[in-house]
Coordinates of C-alpha atoms and ligand atoms in Angstrom, one line a residue:
Chain L
X1 CA 0.0 0.0 0.0
X2 CA 2.9 2.3 0.7
X3 CA 3.8 2.4 -3.0
X4 CA 1.0 4.6 -4.4
X5 CA 1.5 8.3 -4.7
X6 CA 0.0 10.1 -1.7
X7 CA -2.3 13.0 -1.8
X8 CA -0.8 16.4 -0.8
X9 CA -1.7 17.3 2.7
X10 CA -3.8 20.4 2.4
X11 CA -6.2 21.2 5.3
X12 CA -8.2 23.6 3.1
X13 CA -8.8 20.8 0.6
X14 CA -9.5 18.2 3.3
X15 CA -12.1 20.4 4.9
X16 CA -14.0 20.4 1.5
X17 CA -14.4 16.7 1.9
X18 CA -16.4 16.9 5.1
X19 CA -19.9 18.4 4.5
X20 CA -20.7 18.5 8.3
X21 CA -18.0 21.0 8.8
X22 CA -19.8 23.5 6.6
X23 CA -22.6 24.5 8.9
X24 CA -23.5 27.2 11.4
X25 CA -24.5 26.5 15.0
X26 CA -26.4 29.3 16.9
X27 CA -25.4 31.5 14.0
X28 CA -21.7 30.8 14.3
X29 CA -19.4 28.8 12.0
X30 CA -19.2 25.3 13.6
X31 CA -15.9 24.5 15.3
X32 CA -15.8 20.8 15.8
X33 CA -13.3 19.9 18.6
X34 CA -15.0 16.7 19.8
X35 CA -13.2 14.3 17.5
X36 CA -12.3 12.1 20.5
X37 CA -16.0 11.3 20.9
X38 CA -16.6 10.8 17.2
X39 CA -15.2 12.0 13.9
X40 CA -17.1 13.6 11.0
X41 CA -17.4 11.7 7.7
X42 CA -15.9 12.5 4.4
X43 CA -18.1 12.6 1.3
X44 CA -16.4 9.5 0.0
X45 CA -17.8 7.5 3.0
X46 CA -21.3 9.2 2.7
X47 CA -21.4 8.2 -1.0
X48 CA -20.3 4.6 -0.2
X49 CA -23.1 4.3 2.3
X50 CA -25.6 5.7 -0.1
X51 CA -24.3 3.5 -2.9
X52 CA -24.6 0.4 -0.8
X53 CA -28.2 0.9 0.3
X54 CA -29.4 2.3 -3.0
X55 CA -27.8 -0.4 -5.2
X56 CA -26.0 -3.3 -3.5
X57 CA -28.1 -4.0 -0.5
X58 CA -28.4 -7.8 0.1
X59 CA -27.6 -10.2 2.8
X60 CA -24.1 -11.7 2.7
X61 CA -22.5 -15.1 2.8
X62 CA -25.8 -16.8 2.1
X63 CA -27.2 -15.9 -1.3
X64 CA -26.8 -17.5 -4.7
X65 CA -28.0 -14.4 -6.3
X66 CA -26.0 -11.6 -7.9
X67 CA -26.6 -8.9 -5.3
X68 CA -25.8 -11.1 -2.4
X69 CA -22.5 -12.1 -4.1
X70 CA -21.8 -8.5 -4.8
X71 CA -22.4 -7.4 -1.2
X72 CA -20.4 -10.4 0.1
X73 CA -17.5 -9.6 -2.1
X74 CA -17.4 -5.9 -1.1
X75 CA -17.6 -6.9 2.6
X76 CA -14.8 -9.3 2.3
X77 CA -12.7 -6.9 0.2
X78 CA -13.1 -4.4 2.9
X79 CA -11.9 -7.0 5.5
X80 CA -8.9 -7.6 3.2
X81 CA -8.2 -3.9 3.0
X82 CA -8.4 -3.5 6.8
X83 CA -6.1 -6.4 7.2
X84 CA -3.5 -4.7 5.0
X85 CA -4.1 -1.4 6.6
X86 CA -3.2 -2.6 10.1
X87 CA -0.7 -5.1 8.6
X88 CA -2.3 -8.2 10.1
X89 CA -0.9 -11.4 8.7
X90 CA -4.2 -13.0 7.7
X91 CA -7.7 -11.9 7.1
X92 CA -9.0 -14.6 9.4
X93 CA -7.6 -12.3 12.1
X94 CA -10.0 -9.5 11.3
X95 CA -13.3 -9.8 13.1
X96 CA -16.0 -7.3 12.5
X97 CA -17.6 -6.0 15.7
X98 CA -20.0 -3.2 16.7
X99 CA -17.0 -1.2 17.9
X100 CA -14.3 -1.0 20.5
X101 CA -16.6 -1.8 23.4
X102 CA -18.0 -4.8 21.6
X103 CA -14.5 -6.1 20.8
X104 CA -13.3 -5.8 24.4
X105 CA -16.4 -7.6 25.6
X106 CA -15.9 -10.3 23.1
X107 CA -12.3 -10.9 24.3
X108 CA -13.4 -10.6 28.0
X109 CA -16.0 -13.2 27.5
X110 CA -14.3 -15.6 25.1
X111 CA -10.6 -15.3 26.0
X112 CA -11.8 -14.8 29.6
X113 CA -13.5 -18.2 29.6
X114 CA -10.1 -19.8 29.2
X115 CA -8.8 -18.3 32.5
X116 CA -9.2 -19.6 36.0
X117 CA -9.7 -18.3 39.5
X118 CA -6.6 -16.4 40.8
X119 CA -5.4 -15.4 37.3
X120 CA -4.8 -11.7 37.0
X121 CA -5.8 -9.1 34.5
X122 CA -3.8 -5.9 34.3
X123 CA -5.4 -2.6 33.1
X124 CA -4.2 1.0 33.5
X125 CA -5.6 3.9 35.5
X126 CA -6.3 5.8 32.3
X127 CA -8.6 3.3 30.7
X128 CA -12.0 4.2 29.3
X129 CA -14.9 2.6 31.2
X130 CA -15.3 0.2 28.3
X131 CA -11.8 -1.2 29.0
X132 CA -12.6 -1.4 32.8
X133 CA -16.1 -2.7 33.2
X134 CA -15.9 -5.8 31.0
X135 CA -12.9 -7.0 33.0
X136 CA -14.6 -6.3 36.3
X137 CA -17.6 -8.4 35.1
X138 CA -15.2 -11.2 34.0
X139 CA -13.3 -11.0 37.4
X140 CA -16.6 -11.4 39.2
X141 CA -17.7 -14.3 37.1
X142 CA -14.5 -16.2 37.3
X143 CA -12.8 -15.1 40.5
X144 CA -10.0 -13.4 38.7
X145 CA -8.0 -10.4 40.1
X146 CA -8.0 -7.0 38.4
X147 CA -4.9 -4.9 39.0
X148 CA -4.3 -1.3 37.8
X149 CA -1.1 0.3 36.5
X150 CA -0.9 3.7 38.1
X151 CA -0.2 7.0 36.3
X152 CA 2.1 9.9 37.4
X153 CA 1.1 13.5 37.7
X154 CA 1.8 14.2 34.0
X155 CA -0.6 11.4 33.1
X156 CA 2.0 8.8 32.0
X157 CA 2.0 5.2 33.0
X158 CA 4.4 4.3 35.8
X159 CA 6.3 1.7 34.0
X160 CA 8.3 0.6 37.1
X161 CA 5.0 -0.1 38.9
X162 CA 3.8 -2.0 35.8
X163 CA 6.8 -4.2 35.9
X164 CA 6.3 -4.9 39.6
X165 CA 2.6 -5.8 39.0
X166 CA 3.5 -8.3 36.2
X167 CA 3.9 -11.9 37.3
X168 CA 3.3 -15.4 36.1
X169 CA -0.2 -14.9 37.3
X170 CA -0.8 -12.1 34.8
X171 CA -2.8 -13.5 31.9
X172 CA -3.8 -10.4 30.1
X173 CA -2.7 -6.8 30.0
X174 CA -5.4 -4.5 28.5
X175 CA -4.2 -1.0 27.8
X176 CA -5.2 1.9 25.7
X177 CA -2.8 3.1 23.0
X178 CA -3.7 6.7 23.3
X179 CA -5.7 8.1 26.3
X180 CA -9.0 9.8 25.2
X181 CA -8.8 12.1 28.2
X182 CA -5.1 13.0 28.4
X183 CA -3.8 12.4 24.9
X184 CA -1.0 10.3 26.4
X185 CA 0.6 7.9 23.9
X186 CA 1.6 4.8 25.8
X187 CA 4.8 3.0 25.1
X188 CA 3.2 -0.1 23.7
X189 CA 6.3 -1.9 22.6
X190 CA 7.8 -1.9 26.1
X191 CA 4.5 -2.9 27.6
X192 CA 4.0 -5.8 25.1
X193 CA 7.6 -7.1 25.5
X194 CA 7.4 -7.1 29.2
X195 CA 4.0 -8.7 29.3
X196 CA 5.1 -11.4 26.8
X197 CA 8.1 -12.1 28.9
X198 CA 5.9 -13.4 31.7
X199 CA 3.6 -15.2 29.3
X200 CA 0.7 -12.6 29.4
X201 CA -1.3 -11.6 26.3
X202 CA -1.9 -8.0 25.5
X203 CA -5.0 -6.3 24.3
X204 CA -4.6 -2.8 22.8
X205 CA -7.5 -0.4 22.9
X206 CA -6.9 1.5 19.6
X207 CA -10.1 3.6 19.8
X208 CA -8.0 6.8 19.9
X209 CA -5.0 5.8 17.9
X210 CA -6.0 4.4 14.5
X211 CA -7.2 7.9 13.3
X212 CA -4.0 9.6 14.4
X213 CA -1.0 7.2 13.9
X214 CA 0.2 4.3 11.9
X215 CA -0.9 0.9 13.2
X216 CA 1.1 -2.2 12.5
X217 CA -0.1 -5.0 14.6
X218 CA 2.7 -7.4 13.6
X219 CA 5.4 -4.8 14.4
X220 CA 3.7 -4.1 17.8
X221 CA 3.2 -7.8 18.3
X222 CA 0.0 -7.2 20.3
X223 CA -2.3 -10.2 20.7
X224 CA -5.5 -8.2 20.3
X225 CA -6.2 -4.7 18.8
X226 CA -9.6 -3.2 18.9
X227 CA -11.0 0.0 17.3
X228 CA -14.3 1.7 16.3
X229 CA -15.2 2.8 12.8
X230 CA -16.9 6.0 13.8
X231 CA -13.7 7.5 15.3
X232 CA -11.8 7.0 12.1
X233 CA -14.2 8.8 9.7
X234 CA -16.4 5.7 9.2
X235 CA -19.9 4.8 10.3
X236 CA -21.1 4.1 13.8
X237 CA -22.0 0.6 14.8
X238 CA -19.0 -1.1 13.2
X239 CA -15.5 -1.8 14.5
X240 CA -12.8 -4.3 14.4
X241 CA -11.2 -6.8 16.6
X242 CA -7.8 -8.0 15.4
X243 CA -6.6 -11.1 17.2
X244 CA -3.7 -13.5 16.5
X245 CA -5.0 -16.5 14.7
X246 CA -3.7 -19.2 17.1
X247 CA -5.4 -17.3 20.0
X248 CA -8.7 -16.8 18.2
X249 CA -8.7 -20.5 17.2
X250 CA -8.5 -21.5 20.9
X251 CA -11.3 -19.1 22.0
X252 CA -14.9 -20.3 22.1
X253 CA -17.5 -18.3 20.2
X254 CA -19.0 -15.2 21.8
X255 CA -22.5 -15.3 20.5
X256 CA -24.4 -18.0 18.7
X257 CA -26.6 -17.6 15.6
X258 CA -26.5 -17.7 11.9
X259 CA -23.2 -17.3 10.0
X260 CA -21.0 -18.5 12.8
X261 CA -21.9 -22.2 12.4
X262 CA -20.6 -25.0 10.2
X263 CA -23.4 -27.5 11.0
X264 CA -26.3 -27.4 13.4
X265 CA -28.3 -30.3 14.8
X266 CA -30.2 -30.3 18.1
X267 CA -27.6 -32.6 19.6
X268 CA -24.5 -30.8 18.5
X269 CA -23.3 -27.7 16.6
X270 CA -20.0 -27.2 15.0
X271 CA -18.7 -23.8 14.4
X272 CA -17.6 -22.0 11.3
X273 CA -14.0 -21.1 10.8
X274 CA -12.4 -17.8 11.5
X275 CA -13.3 -15.0 11.2
X276 CA -17.0 -16.1 10.9
X277 CA -16.9 -18.0 14.2
X278 CA -17.1 -14.7 15.9
X279 CA -19.6 -13.0 13.6
X280 CA -23.1 -14.3 14.5
X281 CA -26.1 -13.0 12.7
X282 CA -26.4 -10.5 9.9
X283 CA -23.7 -8.0 10.5
X284 CA -23.6 -4.2 9.8
X285 CA -22.8 -4.9 6.2
X286 CA -22.8 -1.2 5.0
X287 CA -20.7 -0.4 8.1
X288 CA -18.1 -3.1 7.2
X289 CA -17.9 -2.0 3.6
X290 CA -17.7 1.7 4.5
X291 CA -15.1 1.3 7.2
X292 CA -12.9 0.1 4.5
X293 CA -13.8 3.2 2.5
X294 CA -12.9 5.4 5.5
X295 CA -9.5 3.8 5.9
X296 CA -9.0 4.2 2.1
X297 CA -9.8 7.9 2.5
X298 CA -7.3 8.3 5.4
X299 CA -4.7 6.2 3.5
X300 CA -4.6 8.8 0.7
X301 CA -2.4 10.8 2.9
X302 CA 0.9 10.1 4.5
X303 CA -0.2 9.2 8.1
X304 CA 3.0 10.9 9.3
X305 CA 1.8 14.2 7.9
X306 CA -1.5 13.7 9.7
X307 CA 0.2 12.9 12.9
X308 CA 2.6 15.8 12.7
X309 CA -0.1 18.2 11.9
X310 CA -2.4 17.1 14.7
X311 CA 0.4 17.3 17.2
X312 CA 1.2 20.8 16.1
X313 CA -2.5 21.8 16.6
X314 CA -2.5 20.3 20.1
X315 CA 0.8 21.9 21.0
X316 CA -0.5 25.3 19.7
X317 CA -3.7 25.0 21.7
X318 CA -2.0 23.8 24.8
X319 CA 0.5 26.6 24.8
X320 CA -2.2 29.2 24.4
X321 CA -4.5 27.8 27.1
X322 CA -1.7 27.4 29.5
X323 CA -1.3 31.2 29.6
X324 CA -4.7 31.7 31.2
X325 CA -4.7 32.3 34.9
X326 CA -6.0 29.4 37.0
X327 CA -5.9 26.9 34.1
X328 CA -4.5 23.6 34.7
X329 CA -3.7 21.3 31.8
X330 CA -4.7 17.7 32.7
X331 CA -2.3 15.4 30.8
X332 CA 1.1 16.8 30.1
X333 CA 2.8 13.6 29.0
X334 CA 6.0 14.1 26.9
X335 CA 4.5 11.9 24.3
X336 CA 1.0 13.0 23.6
X337 CA -1.2 14.0 20.7
X338 CA -4.5 15.6 19.5
X339 CA -6.0 16.2 22.9
X340 CA -6.0 19.2 25.2
X341 CA -7.8 18.6 28.5
X342 CA -8.0 21.4 31.0
X343 CA -9.6 22.5 34.2
X344 CA -10.2 26.1 35.3
X345 CA -9.8 26.9 39.0
X346 CA -13.1 27.4 40.7
X347 CA -15.1 27.0 37.5
X348 CA -17.2 24.0 36.5
X349 CA -16.4 22.4 33.1
X350 CA -20.1 22.2 32.4
X351 CA -20.5 26.0 32.6
X352 CA -17.6 26.6 30.2
X353 CA -18.8 23.8 27.8
X354 CA -22.3 25.4 27.7
X355 CA -20.9 28.8 26.9
X356 CA -18.6 27.4 24.2
X357 CA -21.5 25.6 22.7
X358 CA -23.4 28.8 22.4
X359 CA -20.4 30.2 20.5
X360 CA -20.6 27.4 18.0
X361 CA -17.8 25.3 19.5
X362 CA -18.3 21.6 20.2
X363 CA -16.1 20.3 23.0
X364 CA -16.6 17.6 25.5
X365 CA -16.9 18.3 29.2
X366 CA -17.1 15.9 32.1
X367 CA -15.2 12.8 33.0
X368 CA -15.0 11.4 29.5
X369 CA -15.9 7.9 30.7
X370 CA -12.7 7.8 32.8
X371 CA -14.1 8.5 36.2
X372 CA -11.3 6.7 38.1
X373 CA -8.8 8.9 36.3
X374 CA -10.6 12.1 37.3
X375 CA -10.6 10.9 40.9
X376 CA -6.8 10.6 40.7
X377 CA -6.5 14.2 39.5
X378 CA -9.0 15.2 42.1
X379 CA -11.4 17.0 39.7
X380 CA -14.9 16.3 38.6
X381 CA -14.0 16.6 35.0
X382 CA -12.2 18.5 32.3
X383 CA -13.0 20.5 29.2
X384 CA -11.5 18.5 26.4
X385 CA -10.7 19.8 22.9
X386 CA -9.8 16.9 20.7
X387 CA -8.5 17.6 17.2
X388 CA -8.7 15.9 13.8
X389 CA -6.7 16.7 10.7
X390 CA -9.5 18.9 9.3
X391 CA -9.1 21.4 12.2
X392 CA -7.1 24.6 11.8
X393 CA -5.1 27.1 13.8
X394 CA -7.6 29.7 13.0
X395 CA -10.3 27.6 14.7
X396 CA -8.0 27.3 17.7
X397 CA -7.6 31.1 17.8
X398 CA -11.4 31.5 17.8
X399 CA -11.7 28.8 20.5
X400 CA -9.1 30.5 22.7
X401 CA -10.9 33.8 22.5
X402 CA -14.2 32.0 23.3
X403 CA -12.6 30.3 26.3
X404 CA -11.3 33.6 27.5
X405 CA -14.7 35.2 27.1
X406 CA -16.4 32.3 28.9
X407 CA -14.0 32.5 31.8
X408 CA -14.5 36.2 32.2
X409 CA -18.3 35.8 32.2
X410 CA -18.2 33.1 34.9
X411 CA -15.7 34.7 37.2
Chain N
X1 CA -48.5 37.0 41.5
X2 CA -49.8 33.6 40.3
X3 CA -47.5 30.9 39.1
X4 CA -48.4 31.6 35.5
X5 CA -47.8 35.4 36.0
X6 CA -44.3 34.6 37.4
X7 CA -43.6 32.5 34.3
X8 CA -44.8 35.3 32.0
X9 CA -42.6 37.8 33.8
X10 CA -39.5 35.7 33.2
X11 CA -40.4 35.2 29.6
X12 CA -40.7 39.0 29.1
X13 CA -37.4 39.6 30.9
X14 CA -35.7 37.2 28.6
X15 CA -37.2 38.8 25.5
X16 CA -34.9 41.8 26.0
X17 CA -31.9 39.8 25.1
X18 CA -30.7 39.6 21.5
X19 CA -28.4 36.7 21.7
X20 CA -27.4 33.6 23.6
X21 CA -24.5 35.1 25.3
X22 CA -26.6 37.9 26.8
X23 CA -29.1 35.3 28.0
X24 CA -26.4 33.3 29.6
X25 CA -24.8 36.4 31.2
X26 CA -28.1 37.0 32.9
X27 CA -28.5 33.3 34.0
X28 CA -24.9 33.4 35.4
X29 CA -25.7 36.6 37.3
X30 CA -28.8 34.8 38.8
X31 CA -26.6 31.9 39.7
X32 CA -24.1 34.1 41.4
X33 CA -26.9 35.9 43.4
X34 CA -28.8 32.9 44.4
X35 CA -28.7 32.5 48.2
X36 CA -26.6 29.4 48.9
X37 CA -28.2 26.5 50.5
X38 CA -27.3 26.3 54.2
X39 CA -23.9 24.3 54.0
X40 CA -25.2 22.1 56.8
X41 CA -27.9 21.0 54.4
X42 CA -25.6 20.0 51.6
X43 CA -25.8 16.4 52.6
X44 CA -25.9 13.3 50.4
X45 CA -29.6 12.7 50.9
X46 CA -30.2 16.1 49.4
X47 CA -27.8 15.5 46.5
X48 CA -29.0 14.9 43.0
X49 CA -26.1 13.6 41.1
X50 CA -26.2 14.5 37.4
X51 CA -23.6 13.2 35.0
X52 CA -22.4 16.8 34.4
X53 CA -23.3 18.9 37.4
X54 CA -24.6 18.2 40.9
X55 CA -27.7 19.7 42.5
X56 CA -28.6 19.9 46.2
X57 CA -32.3 20.4 46.9
X58 CA -33.9 21.2 50.2
X59 CA -37.6 21.1 49.8
X60 CA -40.3 21.0 52.3
X61 CA -43.9 22.1 52.7
X62 CA -44.6 24.6 55.5
X63 CA -48.1 25.9 56.1
X64 CA -49.3 24.4 52.9
X65 CA -46.6 26.3 50.9
X66 CA -43.6 24.9 49.0
X67 CA -40.4 26.0 50.6
X68 CA -37.4 25.5 48.4
X69 CA -33.7 26.2 48.5
X70 CA -31.3 24.6 46.2
X71 CA -27.7 24.8 45.0
X72 CA -25.4 23.5 42.3
X73 CA -21.7 23.2 41.7
X74 CA -22.2 24.7 38.2
X75 CA -23.3 28.3 38.0
X76 CA -25.5 28.0 34.9
X77 CA -27.3 25.1 36.5
X78 CA -27.7 27.3 39.6
X79 CA -29.0 30.2 37.6
X80 CA -31.7 28.0 36.1
X81 CA -32.5 26.7 39.6
X82 CA -32.9 30.3 40.6
X83 CA -35.6 30.7 38.0
X84 CA -37.4 27.4 39.0
X85 CA -37.3 28.5 42.6
X86 CA -38.7 31.9 41.7
X87 CA -41.7 30.2 40.0
X88 CA -42.4 27.4 42.4
X89 CA -41.4 28.8 45.9
X90 CA -44.4 29.7 48.1
X91 CA -46.9 27.9 45.8
X92 CA -49.4 25.5 47.1
X93 CA -48.7 21.7 46.6
X94 CA -51.6 21.6 44.2
X95 CA -50.2 24.4 42.0
X96 CA -46.7 22.8 42.1
X97 CA -48.0 19.4 41.2
X98 CA -50.0 20.6 38.2
X99 CA -47.5 23.3 37.1
X100 CA -46.7 23.2 33.4
X101 CA -43.2 24.9 33.4
X102 CA -43.4 26.2 29.9
X103 CA -41.2 29.2 30.5
X104 CA -38.1 27.0 30.3
X105 CA -39.0 26.2 26.7
X106 CA -40.2 29.7 25.9
X107 CA -36.8 31.2 26.9
X108 CA -34.9 28.6 24.9
X109 CA -33.5 26.6 27.8
X110 CA -35.4 23.4 27.2
X111 CA -32.1 21.5 26.6
X112 CA -31.2 22.0 30.2
X113 CA -34.2 20.0 31.3
X114 CA -33.9 17.3 28.7
X115 CA -33.2 13.8 30.0
X116 CA -30.0 13.5 28.0
X117 CA -28.5 16.7 29.7
X118 CA -28.1 14.8 32.9
X119 CA -27.3 18.0 34.9
X120 CA -29.7 17.1 37.7
X121 CA -32.3 19.7 36.9
X122 CA -34.9 17.3 35.5
X123 CA -34.5 15.1 38.6
X124 CA -34.9 18.2 40.8
X125 CA -38.2 19.1 39.2
X126 CA -39.4 15.6 39.5
X127 CA -38.5 15.5 43.2
X128 CA -40.3 18.7 43.8
X129 CA -43.4 17.5 42.0
X130 CA -43.4 14.2 43.9
X131 CA -43.1 16.0 47.2
X132 CA -46.1 18.1 46.2
X133 CA -48.1 15.1 45.1
X134 CA -47.3 13.3 48.4
X135 CA -48.6 16.3 50.3
X136 CA -51.8 16.2 48.3
X137 CA -52.4 12.5 48.8
Ligands
PLP501 C1 -10.0 5.0 24.6 C2 -11.4 4.6 24.3 N1 -11.7 3.3 24.5 C3 -13.0 2.9 24.1 C4 -13.9 3.7 23.7 C5 -15.3 3.2 23.4 O1 -15.6 3.2 22.0 P1 -17.0 2.8 21.5 O2 -18.0 3.6 22.3 O3 -16.9 3.3 20.0 O4 -17.2 1.4 21.6 C6 -13.6 5.0 23.5 C7 -14.7 6.0 23.0 O5 -15.0 7.0 23.6 C8 -12.3 5.5 23.8 O6 -12.0 6.8 23.7

């Protein structure tokens, strides 16, 4: 894939691809800084969704007729594309899911069923609730022990504590690649090497990384990698679980139904092979196809250009916000990207978020589904601006002026 | 002034503002001015935990009249509480129970009372209404 000529990185041109960015909110030009929650969709993806439902709609893997074969072929071609995009070895390793949450629950249920009482699962203090609660449920079900890698005051994982927590009892380490609240980029390679050294498997929550940085699952050597389509310019309701084939082979199915079986009798059912073993029922066909389209859209660009540009946006915003009196940046890791989370002394994030909204600026306020992390920083929540490659410095300037105005109204 | 007249009064006050920021400036001022709930009463049993902001509500019925004080950790929420208190405080349980609080919608703040907002305001109104209904029963 690396061989094709890449499209020139021009933010002005990229913005033209996203119709949702061209609108006014409360009479102001929309500034969309809530990309951590979900991304906007390029016209290419919108067209693909429309094309699927207006022309190719048919159920897959089960029809002799032309349309079904066409839809099946597009769905499987997309799987193949996703496989190459994240550099998985085989397409059997690409399981379509509803999203990150679904992928984590699948692994917690299915991989979890192979574990036994006393085994340990290691997560980190900066995990999204969706990478906490499935493990808590599993631990309750099976008598496992959940341990948490702490973070330092900059919002970086304490690697020495991580190494101390690791032992032969550790069966799985489930960590996020990039923190949705702090922007911290975790040192995955170190984590994975250390985990493997004690025989533990590693699940990477890639919900916040695939849209910002290159993903190569073989190079990382992670055992599982999960992400959501909607955060990488694709549809909602679709996502991917990558798992190493030998592991997926050993894991029992997650849900039963059509598509995931080889042969069913009332006495005994045998399961379909990978990846279908984990894909019960009619999937989100349009989603699967258009997630491939979204990655193709992103892949027109050099991902390094995207990464560098987004980092420069975050740095620019962070430098400006830091100058306000009483503002504390939450998450000052050396290696971070795309997110600026902050708290203003004596002011509630909800108030600032409400005033920004009325100035046409979409940010997220609150705990960002990372309540334990907020407790560690001793705040109820933050105001989070999260950037995508279609955002601009001019938008940040407007945002900074709006933050300043909001603070002065509230003080 | 009747409950309905109080609502009309608020609607006409808000009609003076041309834009959202002016409206919110006024709400924020109300929030800053609202007498705080007695700190001793900021207890967990009076706490309504929203996802975004917290509300403390102290409501009782004295001499057949609703007596309300309330507080929030967010100023905008507090300002809106101020408006709700202004409309409902001192009203009979019957008036409170049957009140149609249309002024919130009329002044464009309906979003703050929507179930998805989760700022504690909707639960606060529900609690007040339930108290009024219980008094009537
Ligand atoms: C780090 C992280 N993990 C998991 C999720 C959950 O993703 P989804 O809701 O798409 O399943 C999110 C989304 O907010 C996230 O930011």
